[in-house]
Coordinates of C-alpha atoms in Angstrom, one line a residue:
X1 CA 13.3 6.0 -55.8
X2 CA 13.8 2.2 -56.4
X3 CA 14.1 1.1 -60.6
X4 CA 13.5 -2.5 -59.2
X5 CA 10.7 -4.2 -61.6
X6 CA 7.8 -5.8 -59.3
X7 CA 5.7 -3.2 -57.4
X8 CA 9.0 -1.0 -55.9
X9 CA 8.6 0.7 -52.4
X10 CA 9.5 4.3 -52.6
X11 CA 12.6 5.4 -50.6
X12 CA 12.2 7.5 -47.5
X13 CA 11.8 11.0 -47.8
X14 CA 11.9 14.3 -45.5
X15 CA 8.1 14.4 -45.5
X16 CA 6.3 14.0 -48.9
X17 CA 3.1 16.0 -49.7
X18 CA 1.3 12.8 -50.1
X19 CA 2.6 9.3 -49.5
X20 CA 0.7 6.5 -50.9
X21 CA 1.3 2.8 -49.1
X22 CA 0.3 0.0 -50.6
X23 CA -3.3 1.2 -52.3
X24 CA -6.0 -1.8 -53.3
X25 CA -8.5 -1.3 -55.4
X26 CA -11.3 -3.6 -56.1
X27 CA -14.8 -4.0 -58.1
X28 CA -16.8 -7.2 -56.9
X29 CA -13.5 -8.8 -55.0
X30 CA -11.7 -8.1 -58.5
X31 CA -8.7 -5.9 -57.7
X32 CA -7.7 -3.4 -60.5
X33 CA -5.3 -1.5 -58.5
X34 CA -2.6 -4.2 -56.2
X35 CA -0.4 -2.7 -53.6
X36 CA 0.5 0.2 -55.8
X37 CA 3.4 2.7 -53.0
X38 CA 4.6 6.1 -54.4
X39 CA 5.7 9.3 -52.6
X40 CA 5.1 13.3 -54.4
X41 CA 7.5 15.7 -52.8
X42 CA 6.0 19.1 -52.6
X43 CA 6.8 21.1 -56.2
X44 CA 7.2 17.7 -57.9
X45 CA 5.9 16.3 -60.9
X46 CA 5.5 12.6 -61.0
X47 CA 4.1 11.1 -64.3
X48 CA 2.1 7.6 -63.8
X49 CA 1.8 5.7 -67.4
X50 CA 1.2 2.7 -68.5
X51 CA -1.5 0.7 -71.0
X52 CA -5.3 1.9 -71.2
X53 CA -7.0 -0.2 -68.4
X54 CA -3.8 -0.5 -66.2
X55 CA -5.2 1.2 -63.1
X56 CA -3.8 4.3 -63.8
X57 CA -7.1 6.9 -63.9
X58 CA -8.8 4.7 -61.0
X59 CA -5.3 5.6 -58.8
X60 CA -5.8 9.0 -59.0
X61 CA -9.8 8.4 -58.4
X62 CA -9.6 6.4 -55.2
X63 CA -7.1 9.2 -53.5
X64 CA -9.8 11.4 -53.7
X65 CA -12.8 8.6 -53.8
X66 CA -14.7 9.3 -56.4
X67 CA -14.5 5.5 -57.4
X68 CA -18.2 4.3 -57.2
X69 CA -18.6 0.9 -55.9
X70 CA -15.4 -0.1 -55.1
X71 CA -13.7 -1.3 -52.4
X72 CA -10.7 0.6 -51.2
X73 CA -7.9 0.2 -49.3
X74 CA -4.4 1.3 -48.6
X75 CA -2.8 4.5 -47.0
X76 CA -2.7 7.8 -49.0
X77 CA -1.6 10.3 -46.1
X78 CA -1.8 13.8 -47.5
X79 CA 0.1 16.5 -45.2
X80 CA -0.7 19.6 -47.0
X81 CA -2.2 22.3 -45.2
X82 CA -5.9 21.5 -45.0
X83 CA -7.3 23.0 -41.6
X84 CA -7.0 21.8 -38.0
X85 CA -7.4 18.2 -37.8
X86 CA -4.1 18.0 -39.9
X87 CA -1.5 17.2 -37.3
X88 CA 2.6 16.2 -38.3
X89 CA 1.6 12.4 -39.4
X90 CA -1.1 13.7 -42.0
X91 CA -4.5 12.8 -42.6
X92 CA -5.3 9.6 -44.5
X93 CA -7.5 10.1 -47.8
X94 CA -9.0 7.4 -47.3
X95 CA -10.5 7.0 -43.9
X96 CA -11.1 11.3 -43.1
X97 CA -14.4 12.5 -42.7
X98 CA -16.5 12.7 -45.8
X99 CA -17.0 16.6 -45.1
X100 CA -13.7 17.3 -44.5
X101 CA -12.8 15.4 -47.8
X102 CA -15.3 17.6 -49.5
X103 CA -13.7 20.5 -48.3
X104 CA -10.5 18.9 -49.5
X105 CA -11.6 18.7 -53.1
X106 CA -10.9 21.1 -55.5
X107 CA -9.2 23.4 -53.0
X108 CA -6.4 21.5 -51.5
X109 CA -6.1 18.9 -54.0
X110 CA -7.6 19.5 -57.3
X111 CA -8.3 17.1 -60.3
X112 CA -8.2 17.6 -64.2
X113 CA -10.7 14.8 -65.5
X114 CA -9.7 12.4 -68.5
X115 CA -12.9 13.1 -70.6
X116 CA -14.1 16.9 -70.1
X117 CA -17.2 16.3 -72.0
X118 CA -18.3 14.3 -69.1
X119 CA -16.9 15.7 -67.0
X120 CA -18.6 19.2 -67.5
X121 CA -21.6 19.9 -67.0
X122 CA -24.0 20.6 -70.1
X123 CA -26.8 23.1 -68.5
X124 CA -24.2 25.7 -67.7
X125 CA -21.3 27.7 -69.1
X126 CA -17.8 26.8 -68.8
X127 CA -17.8 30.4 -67.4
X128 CA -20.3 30.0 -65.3
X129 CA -18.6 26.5 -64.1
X130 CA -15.1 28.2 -63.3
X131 CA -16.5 31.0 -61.0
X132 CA -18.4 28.9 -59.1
X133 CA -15.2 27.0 -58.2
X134 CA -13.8 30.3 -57.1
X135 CA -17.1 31.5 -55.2
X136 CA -17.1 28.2 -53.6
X137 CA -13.2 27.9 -52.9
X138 CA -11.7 31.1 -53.0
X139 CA -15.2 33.1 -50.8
X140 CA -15.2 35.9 -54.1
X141 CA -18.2 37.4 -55.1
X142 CA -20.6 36.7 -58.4
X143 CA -18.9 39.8 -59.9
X144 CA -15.3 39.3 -59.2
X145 CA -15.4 34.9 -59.9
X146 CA -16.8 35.6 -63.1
X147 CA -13.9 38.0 -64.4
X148 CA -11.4 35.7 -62.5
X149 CA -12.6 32.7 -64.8
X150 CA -12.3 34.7 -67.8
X151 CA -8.6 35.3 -66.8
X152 CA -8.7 31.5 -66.0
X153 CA -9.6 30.9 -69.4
X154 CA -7.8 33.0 -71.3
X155 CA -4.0 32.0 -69.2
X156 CA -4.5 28.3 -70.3
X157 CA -4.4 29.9 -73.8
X158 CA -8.5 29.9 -75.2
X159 CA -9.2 32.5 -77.8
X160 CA -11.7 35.3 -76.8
X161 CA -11.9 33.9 -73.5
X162 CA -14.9 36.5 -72.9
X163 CA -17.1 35.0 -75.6
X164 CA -16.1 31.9 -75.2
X165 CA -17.0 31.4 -70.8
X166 CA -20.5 32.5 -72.0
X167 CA -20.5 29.0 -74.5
X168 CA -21.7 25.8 -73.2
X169 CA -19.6 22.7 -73.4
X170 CA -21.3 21.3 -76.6
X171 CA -20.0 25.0 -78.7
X172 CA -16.6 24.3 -77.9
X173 CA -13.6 22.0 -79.2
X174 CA -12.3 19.2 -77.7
X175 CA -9.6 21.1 -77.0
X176 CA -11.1 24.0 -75.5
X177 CA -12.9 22.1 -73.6
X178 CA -10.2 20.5 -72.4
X179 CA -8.7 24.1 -71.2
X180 CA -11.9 24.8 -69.6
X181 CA -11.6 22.0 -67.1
X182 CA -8.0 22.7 -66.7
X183 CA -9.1 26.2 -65.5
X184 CA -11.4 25.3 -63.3
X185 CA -8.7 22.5 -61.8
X186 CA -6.2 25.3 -60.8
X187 CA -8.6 28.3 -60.1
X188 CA -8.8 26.6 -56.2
X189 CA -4.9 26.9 -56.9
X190 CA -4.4 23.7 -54.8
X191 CA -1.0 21.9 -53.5
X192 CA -1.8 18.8 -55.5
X193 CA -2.8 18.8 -59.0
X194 CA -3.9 15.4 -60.1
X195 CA -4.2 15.7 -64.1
X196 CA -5.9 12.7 -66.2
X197 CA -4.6 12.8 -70.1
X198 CA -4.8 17.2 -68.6
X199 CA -2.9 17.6 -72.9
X200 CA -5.0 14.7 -74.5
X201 CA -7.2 16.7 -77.0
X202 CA -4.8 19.7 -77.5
X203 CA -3.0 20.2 -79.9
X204 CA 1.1 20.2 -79.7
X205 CA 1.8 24.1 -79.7
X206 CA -0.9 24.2 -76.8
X207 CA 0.9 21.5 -74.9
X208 CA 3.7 23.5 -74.8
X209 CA 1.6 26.4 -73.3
X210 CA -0.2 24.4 -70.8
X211 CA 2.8 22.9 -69.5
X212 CA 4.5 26.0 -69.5
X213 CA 1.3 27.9 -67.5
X214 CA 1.6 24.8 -64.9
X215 CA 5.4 25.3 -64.5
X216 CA 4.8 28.7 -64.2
X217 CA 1.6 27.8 -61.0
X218 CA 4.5 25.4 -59.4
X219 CA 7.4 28.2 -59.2
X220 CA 4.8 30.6 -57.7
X221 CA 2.9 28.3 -55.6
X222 CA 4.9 24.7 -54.7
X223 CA 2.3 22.9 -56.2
X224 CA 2.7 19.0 -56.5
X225 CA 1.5 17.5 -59.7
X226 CA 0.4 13.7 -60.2
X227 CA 0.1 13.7 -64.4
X228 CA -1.4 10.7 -65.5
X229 CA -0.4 10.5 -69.3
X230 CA 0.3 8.1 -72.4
X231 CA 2.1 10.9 -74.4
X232 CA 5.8 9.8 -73.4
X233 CA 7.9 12.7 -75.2
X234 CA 5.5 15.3 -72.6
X235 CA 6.5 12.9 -69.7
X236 CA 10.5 13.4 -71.0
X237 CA 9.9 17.3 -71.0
X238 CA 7.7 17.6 -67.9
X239 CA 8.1 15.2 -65.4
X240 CA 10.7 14.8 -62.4
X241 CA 10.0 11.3 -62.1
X242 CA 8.1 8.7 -63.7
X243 CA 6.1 5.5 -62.4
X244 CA 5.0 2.9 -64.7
X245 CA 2.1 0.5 -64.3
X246 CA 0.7 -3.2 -65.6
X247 CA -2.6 -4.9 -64.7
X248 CA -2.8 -2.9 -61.7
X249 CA 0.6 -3.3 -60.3
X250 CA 3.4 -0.6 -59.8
X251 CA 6.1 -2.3 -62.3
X252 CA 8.9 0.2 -62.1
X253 CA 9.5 3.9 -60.8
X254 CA 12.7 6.2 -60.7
X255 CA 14.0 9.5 -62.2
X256 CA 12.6 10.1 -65.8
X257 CA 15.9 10.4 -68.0
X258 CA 17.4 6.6 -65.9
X259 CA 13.7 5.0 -66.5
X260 CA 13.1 6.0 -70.1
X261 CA 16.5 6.1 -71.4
X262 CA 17.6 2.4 -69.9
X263 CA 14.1 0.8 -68.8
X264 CA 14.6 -2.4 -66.6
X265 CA 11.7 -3.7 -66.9
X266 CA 9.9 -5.5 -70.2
X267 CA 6.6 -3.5 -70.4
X268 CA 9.0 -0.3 -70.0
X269 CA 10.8 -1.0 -72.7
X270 CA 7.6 -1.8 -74.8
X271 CA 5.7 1.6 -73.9
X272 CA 9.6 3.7 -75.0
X273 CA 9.4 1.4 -78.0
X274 CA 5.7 2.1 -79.2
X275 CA 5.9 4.4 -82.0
X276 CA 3.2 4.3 -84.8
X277 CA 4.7 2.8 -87.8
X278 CA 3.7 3.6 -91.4
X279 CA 2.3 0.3 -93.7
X280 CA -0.3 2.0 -95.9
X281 CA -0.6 0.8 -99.8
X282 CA 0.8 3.4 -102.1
X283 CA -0.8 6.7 -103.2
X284 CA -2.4 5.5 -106.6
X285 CA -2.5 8.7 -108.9
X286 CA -4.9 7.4 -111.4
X287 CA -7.5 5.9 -107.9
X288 CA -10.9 8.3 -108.6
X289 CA -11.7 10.6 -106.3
X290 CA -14.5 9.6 -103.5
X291 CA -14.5 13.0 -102.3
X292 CA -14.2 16.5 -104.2
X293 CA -14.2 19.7 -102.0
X294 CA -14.6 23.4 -103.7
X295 CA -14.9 26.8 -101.8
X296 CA -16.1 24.8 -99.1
X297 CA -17.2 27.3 -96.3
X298 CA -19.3 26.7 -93.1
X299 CA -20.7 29.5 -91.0
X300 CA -21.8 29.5 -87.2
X301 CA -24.8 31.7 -85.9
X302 CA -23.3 33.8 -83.1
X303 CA -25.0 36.5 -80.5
X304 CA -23.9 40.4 -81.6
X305 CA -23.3 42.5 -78.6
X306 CA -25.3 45.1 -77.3
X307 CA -29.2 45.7 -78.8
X308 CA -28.4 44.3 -82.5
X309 CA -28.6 41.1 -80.8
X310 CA -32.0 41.3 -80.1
X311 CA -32.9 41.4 -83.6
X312 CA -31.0 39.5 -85.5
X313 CA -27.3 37.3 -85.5
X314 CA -23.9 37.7 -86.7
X315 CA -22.1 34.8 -88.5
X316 CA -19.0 33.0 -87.4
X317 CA -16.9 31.7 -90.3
X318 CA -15.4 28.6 -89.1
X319 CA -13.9 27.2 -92.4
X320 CA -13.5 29.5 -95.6
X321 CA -12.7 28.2 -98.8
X322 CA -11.1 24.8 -98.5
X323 CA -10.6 23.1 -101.4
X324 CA -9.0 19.6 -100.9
X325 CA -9.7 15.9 -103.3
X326 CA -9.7 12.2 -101.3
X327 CA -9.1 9.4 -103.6
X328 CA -10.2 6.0 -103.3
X329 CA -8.2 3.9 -101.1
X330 CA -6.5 6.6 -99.5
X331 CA -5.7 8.9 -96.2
X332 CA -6.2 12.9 -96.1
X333 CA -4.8 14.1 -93.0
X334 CA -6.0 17.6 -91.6
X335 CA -4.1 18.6 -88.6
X336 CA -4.3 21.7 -86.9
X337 CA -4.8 24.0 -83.7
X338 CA -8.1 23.0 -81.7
X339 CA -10.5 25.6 -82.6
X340 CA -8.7 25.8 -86.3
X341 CA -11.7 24.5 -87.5
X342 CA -11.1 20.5 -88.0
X343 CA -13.8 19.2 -86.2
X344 CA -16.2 21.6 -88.2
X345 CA -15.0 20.6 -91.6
X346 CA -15.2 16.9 -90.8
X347 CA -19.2 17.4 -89.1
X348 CA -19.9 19.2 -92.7
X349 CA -18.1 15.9 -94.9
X350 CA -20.9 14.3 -92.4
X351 CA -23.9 16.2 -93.7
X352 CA -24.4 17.5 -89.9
X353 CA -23.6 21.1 -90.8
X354 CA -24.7 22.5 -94.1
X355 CA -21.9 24.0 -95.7
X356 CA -21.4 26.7 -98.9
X357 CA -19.1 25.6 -102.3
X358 CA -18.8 22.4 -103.8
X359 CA -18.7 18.9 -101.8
X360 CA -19.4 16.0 -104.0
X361 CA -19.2 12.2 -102.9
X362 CA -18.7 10.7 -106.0
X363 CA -20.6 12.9 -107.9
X364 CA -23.4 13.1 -105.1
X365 CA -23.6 15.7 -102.7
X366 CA -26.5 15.8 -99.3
X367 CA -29.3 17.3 -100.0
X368 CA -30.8 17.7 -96.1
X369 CA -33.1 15.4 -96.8
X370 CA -33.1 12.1 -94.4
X371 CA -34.7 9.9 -97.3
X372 CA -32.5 10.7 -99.5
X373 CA -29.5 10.9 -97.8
X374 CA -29.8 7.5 -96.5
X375 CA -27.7 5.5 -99.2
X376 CA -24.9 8.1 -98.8
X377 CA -24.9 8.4 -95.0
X378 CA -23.9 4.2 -95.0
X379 CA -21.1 5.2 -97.1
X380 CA -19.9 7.8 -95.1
X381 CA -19.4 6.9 -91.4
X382 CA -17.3 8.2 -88.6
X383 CA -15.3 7.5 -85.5
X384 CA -15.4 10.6 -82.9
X385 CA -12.7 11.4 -81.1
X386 CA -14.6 10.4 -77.8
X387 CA -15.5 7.4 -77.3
X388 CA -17.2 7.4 -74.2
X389 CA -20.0 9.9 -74.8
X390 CA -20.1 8.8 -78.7
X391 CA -21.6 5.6 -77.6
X392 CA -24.6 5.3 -75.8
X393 CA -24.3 3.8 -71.9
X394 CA -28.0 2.3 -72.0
X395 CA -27.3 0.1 -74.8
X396 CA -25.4 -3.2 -74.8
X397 CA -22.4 -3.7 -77.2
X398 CA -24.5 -5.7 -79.8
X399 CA -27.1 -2.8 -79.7
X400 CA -24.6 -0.1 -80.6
X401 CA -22.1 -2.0 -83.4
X402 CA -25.9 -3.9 -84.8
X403 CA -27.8 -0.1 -84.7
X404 CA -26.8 0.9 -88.1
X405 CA -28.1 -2.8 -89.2
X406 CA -31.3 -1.9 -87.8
X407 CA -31.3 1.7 -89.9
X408 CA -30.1 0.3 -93.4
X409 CA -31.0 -3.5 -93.2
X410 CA -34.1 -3.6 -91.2
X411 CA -35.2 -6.7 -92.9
X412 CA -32.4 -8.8 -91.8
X413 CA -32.8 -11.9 -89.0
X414 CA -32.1 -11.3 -86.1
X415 CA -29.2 -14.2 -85.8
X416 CA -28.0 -13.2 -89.1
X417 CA -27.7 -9.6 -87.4
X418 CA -26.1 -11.2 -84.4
X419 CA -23.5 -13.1 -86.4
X420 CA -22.7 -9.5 -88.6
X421 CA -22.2 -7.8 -85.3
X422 CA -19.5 -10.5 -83.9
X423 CA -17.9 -10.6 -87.1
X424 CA -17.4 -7.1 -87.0
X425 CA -15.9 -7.0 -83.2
X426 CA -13.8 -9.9 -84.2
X427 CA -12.7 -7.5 -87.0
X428 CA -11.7 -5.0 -84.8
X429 CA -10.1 -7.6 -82.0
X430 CA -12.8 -7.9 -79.8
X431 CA -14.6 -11.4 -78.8
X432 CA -16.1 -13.6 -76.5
X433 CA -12.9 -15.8 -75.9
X434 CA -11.5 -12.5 -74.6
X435 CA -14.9 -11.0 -73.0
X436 CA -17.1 -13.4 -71.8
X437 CA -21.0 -12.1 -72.4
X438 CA -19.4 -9.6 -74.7
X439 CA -22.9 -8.7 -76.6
X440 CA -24.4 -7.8 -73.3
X441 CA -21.5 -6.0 -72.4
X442 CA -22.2 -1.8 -71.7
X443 CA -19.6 1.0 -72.5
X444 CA -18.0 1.8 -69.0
X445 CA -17.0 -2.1 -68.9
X446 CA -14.4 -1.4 -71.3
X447 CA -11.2 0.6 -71.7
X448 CA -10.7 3.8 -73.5
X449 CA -9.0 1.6 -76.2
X450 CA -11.6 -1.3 -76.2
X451 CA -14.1 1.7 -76.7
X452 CA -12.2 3.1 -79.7
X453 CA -12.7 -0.2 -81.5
X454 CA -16.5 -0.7 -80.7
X455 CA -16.7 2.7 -82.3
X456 CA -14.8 1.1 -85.2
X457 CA -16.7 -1.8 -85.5
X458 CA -20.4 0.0 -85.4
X459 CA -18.5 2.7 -88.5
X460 CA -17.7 -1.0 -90.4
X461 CA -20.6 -2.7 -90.3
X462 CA -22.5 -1.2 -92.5
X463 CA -19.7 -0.9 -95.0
X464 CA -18.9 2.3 -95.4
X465 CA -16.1 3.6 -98.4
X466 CA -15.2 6.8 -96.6
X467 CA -14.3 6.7 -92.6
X468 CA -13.8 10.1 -90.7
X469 CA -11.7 9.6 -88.1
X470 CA -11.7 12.6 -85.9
X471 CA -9.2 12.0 -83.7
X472 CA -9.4 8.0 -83.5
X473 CA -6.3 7.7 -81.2
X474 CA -5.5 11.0 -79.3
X475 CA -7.4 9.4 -75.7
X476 CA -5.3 6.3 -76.4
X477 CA -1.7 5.6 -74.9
X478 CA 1.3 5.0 -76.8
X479 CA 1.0 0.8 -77.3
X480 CA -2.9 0.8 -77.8
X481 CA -2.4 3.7 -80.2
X482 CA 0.2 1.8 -82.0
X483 CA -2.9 -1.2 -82.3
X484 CA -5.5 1.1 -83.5
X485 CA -3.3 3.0 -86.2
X486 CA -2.5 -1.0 -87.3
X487 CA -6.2 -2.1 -87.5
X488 CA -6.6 0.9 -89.3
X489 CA -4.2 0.5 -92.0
X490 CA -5.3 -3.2 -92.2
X491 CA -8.4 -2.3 -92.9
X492 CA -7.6 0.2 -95.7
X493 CA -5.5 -2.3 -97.4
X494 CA -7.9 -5.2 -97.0
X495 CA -11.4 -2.8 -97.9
X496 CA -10.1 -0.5 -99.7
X497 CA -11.3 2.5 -97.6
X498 CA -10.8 6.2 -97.8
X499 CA -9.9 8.2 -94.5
X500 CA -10.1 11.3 -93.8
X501 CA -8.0 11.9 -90.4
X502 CA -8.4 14.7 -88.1
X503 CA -5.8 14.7 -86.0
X504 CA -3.6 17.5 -83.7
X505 CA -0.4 14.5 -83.7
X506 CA 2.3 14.4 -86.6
X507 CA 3.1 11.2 -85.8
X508 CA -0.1 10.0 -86.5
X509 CA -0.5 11.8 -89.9
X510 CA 3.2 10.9 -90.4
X511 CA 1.8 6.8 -90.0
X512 CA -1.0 7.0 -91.7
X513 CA -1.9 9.6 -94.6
X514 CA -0.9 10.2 -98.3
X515 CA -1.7 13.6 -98.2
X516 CA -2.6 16.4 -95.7
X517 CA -4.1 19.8 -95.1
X518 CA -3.1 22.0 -92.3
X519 CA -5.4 24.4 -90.9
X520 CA -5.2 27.6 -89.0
X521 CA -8.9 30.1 -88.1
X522 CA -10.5 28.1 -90.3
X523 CA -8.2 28.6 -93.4
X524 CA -6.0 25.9 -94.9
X525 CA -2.7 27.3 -95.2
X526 CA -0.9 24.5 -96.9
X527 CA -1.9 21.3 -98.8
X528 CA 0.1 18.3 -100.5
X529 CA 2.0 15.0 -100.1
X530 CA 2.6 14.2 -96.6
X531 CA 6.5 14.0 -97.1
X532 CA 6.6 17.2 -98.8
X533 CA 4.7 19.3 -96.2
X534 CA 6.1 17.4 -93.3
X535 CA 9.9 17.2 -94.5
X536 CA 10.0 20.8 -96.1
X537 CA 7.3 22.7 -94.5
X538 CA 6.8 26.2 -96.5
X539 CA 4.4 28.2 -94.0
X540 CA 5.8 29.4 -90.4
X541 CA 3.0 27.9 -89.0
X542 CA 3.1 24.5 -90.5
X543 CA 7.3 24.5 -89.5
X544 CA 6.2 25.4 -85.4
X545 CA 3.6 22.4 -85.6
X546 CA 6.6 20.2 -87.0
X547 CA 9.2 21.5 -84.6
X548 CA 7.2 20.9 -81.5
X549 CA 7.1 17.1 -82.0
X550 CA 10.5 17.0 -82.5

């Protein structure tokens, strides 16, 4: 391959498994995606990065055109083995039959969506959504899908795989559901594998076991694999080769070690250079404490096997006994395993899920009581770790960051409201100079990085003293994360805000907190400063989470 910066043609090549030539993608006349050429070799792994909103995701959309409402065009020959109307030139993604494409999908050429929550599909089980890829692809019966996605399930590394393929998508993890789509991506075992963020939401010891379970697919199988990623250290252990993009053009592409290790071109050497940098104000050991934590336990209702779950439920202890302090002006980081029980601890700081032991805010506590809770749910907001279904797509960017407005200011003007809710996007980065008719703006016209800080500015403008940030930049790639972690930081120093920062990344917690928990099966198994658990780890566990970000 060419290292030559503009948009490089690939060199020639026996016969790729898919050869892309010159692919256009437009909304409206607006092209997003401009002449982009690459080649994957059968048993390759070619890594496309770049910025959020460079046309990476909608690449990997239009080969298989799920892109709604755009215009396409291009060559994208595929010459996998797909069924009779193949012949020695290929078939072209984009002009085949719309049946034969059908047949295409999932089976020959699979796809491992960005956003699983999505994505999935909320009426059935992620067991129930894995075998009917195999009934569909593979011709197995009711019986034999349904154990062959529980062994889906369980080799990308869920825990009780049984129990959890008969959960929907709502009683899982980010993470798990993140494996969950993953399984039903390679249970067609296809000879392309076209994986959006596929390690986004999991943490890094589960990278390493995803990437390792792929590996182990391409030795048996010669699969191809198009990874689509911001996460550059998995593109340094993963990938063969590595193609960068910018505003929708192909900037640079070549073997991974010459690209990273002596980029040519300018936003190469940006992206290698985009690590998150720490400029938080001091830990004050006198600041009071907004948050005190005691015993703190929170239990799940689960179904018990057999006949006693007819008449009555077992309990699922997802966090037992944490007892943790956040004081004013400062960062708590809780890292951990998905499914360690993160997310769960941060929904009970919430008041969404009512918890046992102390949890004081300031000497108040909820009560599960929606009048009364009202003053202490504006001081306690939170950014989820998913933007996209977090904010709602029938309502405009000034109905989402002005909602909480409406809820604790009802009185206010409308104009005054108005001028509140620009302040607070201009807070965050975001205004009309950059997006014209930004107040009438919806969700999907933004990137997952413009998202992030309209969830940011509708947690601020009510302001709040405590954020929980549950995963705040895992979605985001390496230079927008590097913005976000920044605002954030600004913010603390500038409001004086507490964080409390769930997070699966080391750097991140590494950036940003003063002190941090770390969590395993719902226990925390260490606590203290961040250098002191980070640079001299005492538990095994703790030392594998620091040594796999090495």
């Amino acid at each position: 391959m060419t290292r030559a910066a503009g948009t490089p043609a690939p060199a020639a090549t026996p016969q790729p498994l898919l050869a892309v030539r010159g692919l256009r993608v437009a909304f409206g006349g607006r092209e997003v995606v401009r002449g982009v050429s690459f080649d994957i070799a059968a048993g390759e792994k070619l890594a496309l990065v770049g910025e959020s909103g460079s046309g990476k995701t909608v690449t990997a959309l239009a080969l298989l055109r799920l892109v709604q409402g755009a215009e396409i065009g291009g060559e994208a020959r595929f010459f996998g083995p797909i069924g009779p109307e193949a012949s020695g030139n290929g078939i072209d993604l984009l002009s085949i039959d719309e049946r034969l494409l059908l047949d295409l999908r999932g089976r020959s050429i699979a796809m491992i969506f960005q956003e699983p929550m999505t994505a999935l599909n909320p009426l059935y089980t992620v067991g129930d959504q894995v075998a009917e890829v195999l009934r569909l692809k593979q011709a197995l019966g009711p019986r034999q899908a349904w154990d062959a996605a529980v062994e889906a399930l369980a080799a990308t590394g869920i825990p009780e795989p049984a129990r959890r393929a008969q959960c929907y998508p709502h009683q899982l993890s980010g993470g798990q559901r993140q494996r969950a789509m993953i399984a039903m991506a390679l249970a067609g075992r296809p000879q392309l594998l076209l994986a959006d963020e596929p390690t986004t939401a999991l943490d890094v010891t589960l990278r390493q076991q995803i990437l390792a379970l792929l590996d182990d697919l391409q030795r048996q199988t010669g699969m191809a694999i198009l990874m689509i990623t911001h996460d550059l250290n998995l593109v340094r252990r993963f990938a063969d080769r590595v193609a960068v993009m910018q505003d929708g053009h192909l900037v640079e592409q070549g073997p991974v070690a010459d690209v990273l290790r002596t980029p040519q071109h300018p936003h190469t050497r940006r992206l290698v250079e985009s690590r998150p940098d720490r400029d938080v104000p001091p830990a004050d050991p006198q600041a009071p404490a907004e948050v005190t934590a005691r015993s703190l336990r929170v239990t799940y209702p689960v179904p018990l096997p057999g006949i006693r779950g007819w008449f009555r439920r077992g309990r699922f202890v997802a966090v037992q006994g944490a007892d943790f302090d956040v004081p004013r002006g400062q960062t708590l980081g809780i890292v951990g395993e998905s499914g360690s029980g993160k997310s769960t601890l941060a929904l009970a700081l919430l008041g969404l899920l009512a918890g046992d032991g102390e949890l004081h805010f300031a000497g108040r506590r909820w009560s599960g009581r929606v009048g009364v809770d009202r003053p202490l749910r504006r001081e306690v907001q939170v950014v989820f770790q998913d933007p996209f279904s977090a904010l709602s797509p029938r309502q405009t960017v000034e109905e989402i960051v002005g909602e909480g407005l409406r809820v604790h200011e009802p009185r206010l003007p409308p104009q005054m409201r108005r001028e509140r809710v620009r302040a607070a996007l201009a807070e965050v980065g975001l205004s009309e100079s950059q997006f014209p008719g930004l107040l009438a703006r919806f969700p999907h016209e933004f990137s997952g990085g413009q998202r992030q800080r309209l969830a940011i500015a509708r947690a601020l403008i009510v302001q709040p003293r405590l954020l929980v940030l549950d995963e705040p930049t895992s979605a985001l790639d390496v230079s927008i994360q590097k913005q976000v972690l920044s605002l954030l930081q600004r913010l603390q120093r500038d409001r004086g805000l507490s964080y409390v920062l769930i997070t699966h990344d080391v750097d991140v917690v590494r950036a940003m907190a003063h002190r941090v928990l770390v969590m395993k099966d719902g226990v925390v198994v260490e606590s203290g400063p961040v250098d002191a658990v980070l640079e001299q780890p005492r538990e095994p566990y703790t030392q594998a989470l620091v040594a796999a970000t090495a």
